């Protein structure tokens, strides 16, 4: 997939329930950059994976399902250099989990998720300035095994 510069959000032309997503993200002025996985068609449901300030986070709150809410434990975070202006992400997504490996596994986060049947999209986002998403590869995984 060609590099994509985003200032706001960009929805990828992909839908899948189980996949590995690998990419590089770089930015100069943006203060919040990341990827939304398990995105519904209208964007209202998703799990965000990103960097804000000195934190790397996985926020699954927008993908909560009634009766399966994990609040108030909907966000996991780990420290990252506040001055970092790039990161390499390797993300594994399936119907019930999101696992994130940052910079060759230097930081790892994992969250249980509750995706609905149509939560199959991916989008990139950047707030406060542009970010470039490059080297993006998506490998579908057979979720039946």
mmCIF file of C-alpha atoms in Angstrom:
data_model
loop_
_atom_site.group_PDB
_atom_site.id
_atom_site.type_symbol
_atom_site.label_atom_id
_atom_site.label_comp_id
_atom_site.label_asym_id
_atom_site.label_seq_id
_atom_site.Cartn_x
_atom_site.Cartn_y
_atom_site.Cartn_z
ATOM 1 C CA UNK A 1 0.000 0.000 0.000
ATOM 2 C CA UNK A 2 1.453 3.432 -0.870
ATOM 3 C CA UNK A 3 2.394 5.910 1.865
ATOM 4 C CA UNK A 4 -0.517 8.011 3.091
ATOM 5 C CA UNK A 5 -0.199 11.472 4.656
ATOM 6 C CA UNK A 6 -3.130 12.130 6.989
ATOM 7 C CA UNK A 7 -4.283 15.273 8.773
ATOM 8 C CA UNK A 8 -7.558 14.160 10.340
ATOM 9 C CA UNK A 9 -8.515 10.643 9.296
ATOM 10 C CA UNK A 10 -8.292 8.277 6.330
ATOM 11 C CA UNK A 11 -10.204 5.012 5.939
ATOM 12 C CA UNK A 12 -8.312 2.188 4.277
ATOM 13 C CA UNK A 13 -9.931 0.189 1.459
ATOM 14 C CA UNK A 14 -9.893 -3.002 3.555
ATOM 15 C CA UNK A 15 -12.343 -5.046 5.585
ATOM 16 C CA UNK A 16 -11.437 -8.089 7.652
ATOM 17 C CA UNK A 17 -12.098 -9.862 10.937
ATOM 18 C CA UNK A 18 -8.638 -11.328 11.628
ATOM 19 C CA UNK A 19 -5.395 -9.858 10.319
ATOM 20 C CA UNK A 20 -1.871 -8.638 11.000
ATOM 21 C CA UNK A 21 -1.274 -4.964 10.254
ATOM 22 C CA UNK A 22 2.295 -3.671 10.049
ATOM 23 C CA UNK A 23 3.304 -0.067 9.333
ATOM 24 C CA UNK A 24 5.531 2.882 10.117
ATOM 25 C CA UNK A 25 4.127 6.180 11.382
ATOM 26 C CA UNK A 26 6.056 9.466 11.379
ATOM 27 C CA UNK A 27 5.044 13.043 12.231
ATOM 28 C CA UNK A 28 6.418 16.458 13.140
ATOM 29 C CA UNK A 29 3.786 18.563 14.896
ATOM 30 C CA UNK A 30 0.879 16.151 15.430
ATOM 31 C CA UNK A 31 0.048 15.493 19.082
ATOM 32 C CA UNK A 32 -2.100 12.362 18.672
ATOM 33 C CA UNK A 33 -1.430 9.799 15.930
ATOM 34 C CA UNK A 34 -2.632 6.283 15.407
ATOM 35 C CA UNK A 35 -4.714 3.561 13.850
ATOM 36 C CA UNK A 36 -8.345 2.585 14.431
ATOM 37 C CA UNK A 37 -9.100 -1.123 14.013
ATOM 38 C CA UNK A 38 -12.420 -2.939 14.220
ATOM 39 C CA UNK A 39 -13.987 0.147 12.673
ATOM 40 C CA UNK A 40 -17.710 0.098 11.880
ATOM 41 C CA UNK A 41 -18.884 1.432 8.508
ATOM 42 C CA UNK A 42 -19.999 4.748 10.044
ATOM 43 C CA UNK A 43 -16.897 5.024 12.275
ATOM 44 C CA UNK A 44 -18.844 5.107 15.541
ATOM 45 C CA UNK A 45 -17.328 1.813 16.781
ATOM 46 C CA UNK A 46 -13.575 1.170 16.789
ATOM 47 C CA UNK A 47 -10.512 0.484 18.933
ATOM 48 C CA UNK A 48 -7.785 3.144 18.797
ATOM 49 C CA UNK A 49 -4.065 2.398 18.933
ATOM 50 C CA UNK A 50 -1.913 5.494 19.162
ATOM 51 C CA UNK A 51 0.641 7.794 20.705
ATOM 52 C CA UNK A 52 -0.340 10.862 22.681
ATOM 53 C CA UNK A 53 2.267 12.781 24.675
ATOM 54 C CA UNK A 54 4.411 10.291 26.558
ATOM 55 C CA UNK A 55 1.936 7.402 26.226
ATOM 56 C CA UNK A 56 1.305 4.647 23.766
ATOM 57 C CA UNK A 57 -2.305 3.518 24.187
ATOM 58 C CA UNK A 58 -4.965 1.025 23.158
ATOM 59 C CA UNK A 59 -8.448 2.440 23.808
ATOM 60 C CA UNK A 60 -11.286 -0.013 23.272
ATOM 61 C CA UNK A 61 -14.056 2.121 24.849
ATOM 62 C CA UNK A 62 -15.661 3.001 21.462
ATOM 63 C CA UNK A 63 -16.092 -0.732 20.726
ATOM 64 C CA UNK A 64 -17.863 -1.707 23.960
ATOM 65 C CA UNK A 65 -20.954 -3.871 23.551
ATOM 66 C CA UNK A 66 -23.931 -3.680 25.870
ATOM 67 C CA UNK A 67 -23.651 -6.462 28.432
ATOM 68 C CA UNK A 68 -19.913 -6.886 27.784
ATOM 69 C CA UNK A 69 -18.587 -3.519 28.906
ATOM 70 C CA UNK A 70 -15.122 -3.601 30.418
ATOM 71 C CA UNK A 71 -15.375 -0.049 31.801
ATOM 72 C CA UNK A 72 -13.603 1.464 33.606
ATOM 73 C CA UNK A 73 -10.758 -0.721 32.278
ATOM 74 C CA UNK A 74 -11.160 0.226 28.632
ATOM 75 C CA UNK A 75 -7.775 1.857 28.054
ATOM 76 C CA UNK A 76 -4.282 0.396 28.374
ATOM 77 C CA UNK A 77 -1.214 2.628 28.188
ATOM 78 C CA UNK A 78 2.557 2.334 28.369
ATOM 79 C CA UNK A 79 5.274 4.985 28.498
ATOM 80 C CA UNK A 80 6.988 6.134 25.315
ATOM 81 C CA UNK A 81 9.421 8.981 24.690
ATOM 82 C CA UNK A 82 7.368 12.187 24.492
ATOM 83 C CA UNK A 83 9.823 13.513 21.877
ATOM 84 C CA UNK A 84 9.452 10.479 19.591
ATOM 85 C CA UNK A 85 8.380 11.462 16.068
ATOM 86 C CA UNK A 86 8.107 7.975 14.577
ATOM 87 C CA UNK A 87 7.142 4.439 15.509
ATOM 88 C CA UNK A 88 6.863 1.029 13.908
ATOM 89 C CA UNK A 89 3.629 -0.818 14.693
ATOM 90 C CA UNK A 90 2.838 -4.504 14.333
ATOM 91 C CA UNK A 91 -0.786 -5.130 15.259
ATOM 92 C CA UNK A 92 -2.671 -8.420 15.456
ATOM 93 C CA UNK A 93 -6.470 -8.196 15.350
ATOM 94 C CA UNK A 94 -9.060 -10.933 15.653
ATOM 95 C CA UNK A 95 -12.679 -11.074 16.762
ATOM 96 C CA UNK A 96 -11.833 -10.763 20.473
ATOM 97 C CA UNK A 97 -8.367 -9.286 20.882
ATOM 98 C CA UNK A 98 -5.951 -6.614 19.748
ATOM 99 C CA UNK A 99 -2.210 -7.081 20.348
ATOM 100 C CA UNK A 100 0.233 -4.279 19.617
ATOM 101 C CA UNK A 101 4.019 -4.507 19.288
ATOM 102 C CA UNK A 102 5.814 -1.177 19.021
ATOM 103 C CA UNK A 103 9.343 -0.703 17.716
ATOM 104 C CA UNK A 104 10.238 -4.407 17.374
ATOM 105 C CA UNK A 105 8.500 -5.354 20.625
ATOM 106 C CA UNK A 106 10.112 -2.667 22.811
ATOM 107 C CA UNK A 107 6.587 -1.921 24.037
ATOM 108 C CA UNK A 108 3.703 -4.422 23.937
ATOM 109 C CA UNK A 109 0.027 -3.874 24.735
ATOM 110 C CA UNK A 110 -2.846 -6.339 24.536
ATOM 111 C CA UNK A 111 -6.576 -5.800 25.005
ATOM 112 C CA UNK A 112 -9.655 -7.986 24.884
ATOM 113 C CA UNK A 113 -12.234 -6.419 22.551
ATOM 114 C CA UNK A 114 -15.869 -6.960 21.656
ATOM 115 C CA UNK A 115 -16.237 -6.251 17.954
ATOM 116 C CA UNK A 116 -19.690 -6.447 16.396
ATOM 117 C CA UNK A 117 -20.195 -8.378 13.150
ATOM 118 C CA UNK A 118 -19.658 -5.312 10.932
ATOM 119 C CA UNK A 119 -16.625 -3.921 12.792
ATOM 120 C CA UNK A 120 -14.121 -4.804 10.064
ATOM 121 C CA UNK A 121 -12.540 -1.552 8.887
ATOM 122 C CA UNK A 122 -9.235 0.224 9.516
ATOM 123 C CA UNK A 123 -8.465 3.935 9.530
ATOM 124 C CA UNK A 124 -5.449 6.147 10.227
ATOM 125 C CA UNK A 125 -5.772 9.330 12.272
ATOM 126 C CA UNK A 126 -3.725 12.375 13.202
ATOM 127 C CA UNK A 127 -4.682 15.342 15.398
ATOM 128 C CA UNK A 128 -2.800 18.628 15.599
ATOM 129 C CA UNK A 129 -0.822 18.138 12.370
ATOM 130 C CA UNK A 130 -0.114 15.679 9.605
ATOM 131 C CA UNK A 131 1.345 12.187 9.983
ATOM 132 C CA UNK A 132 2.684 9.830 7.329
ATOM 133 C CA UNK A 133 1.696 6.167 7.405
ATOM 134 C CA UNK A 134 4.061 4.104 5.265
ATOM 135 C CA UNK A 135 5.208 0.547 4.628
ATOM 136 C CA UNK A 136 1.681 -0.654 5.365
ATOM 137 C CA UNK A 137 1.061 -4.365 4.927
ATOM 138 C CA UNK A 138 -2.039 -6.312 5.885
ATOM 139 C CA UNK A 139 -1.962 -10.092 6.151
ATOM 140 C CA UNK A 140 -5.304 -11.800 6.669
ATOM 141 C CA UNK A 141 -5.378 -14.599 9.238
ATOM 142 C CA UNK A 142 -7.683 -17.597 9.064
ATOM 143 C CA UNK A 143 -9.772 -17.059 12.213
ATOM 144 C CA UNK A 144 -11.269 -20.542 12.012
ATOM 145 C CA UNK A 145 -8.052 -22.292 13.141
#
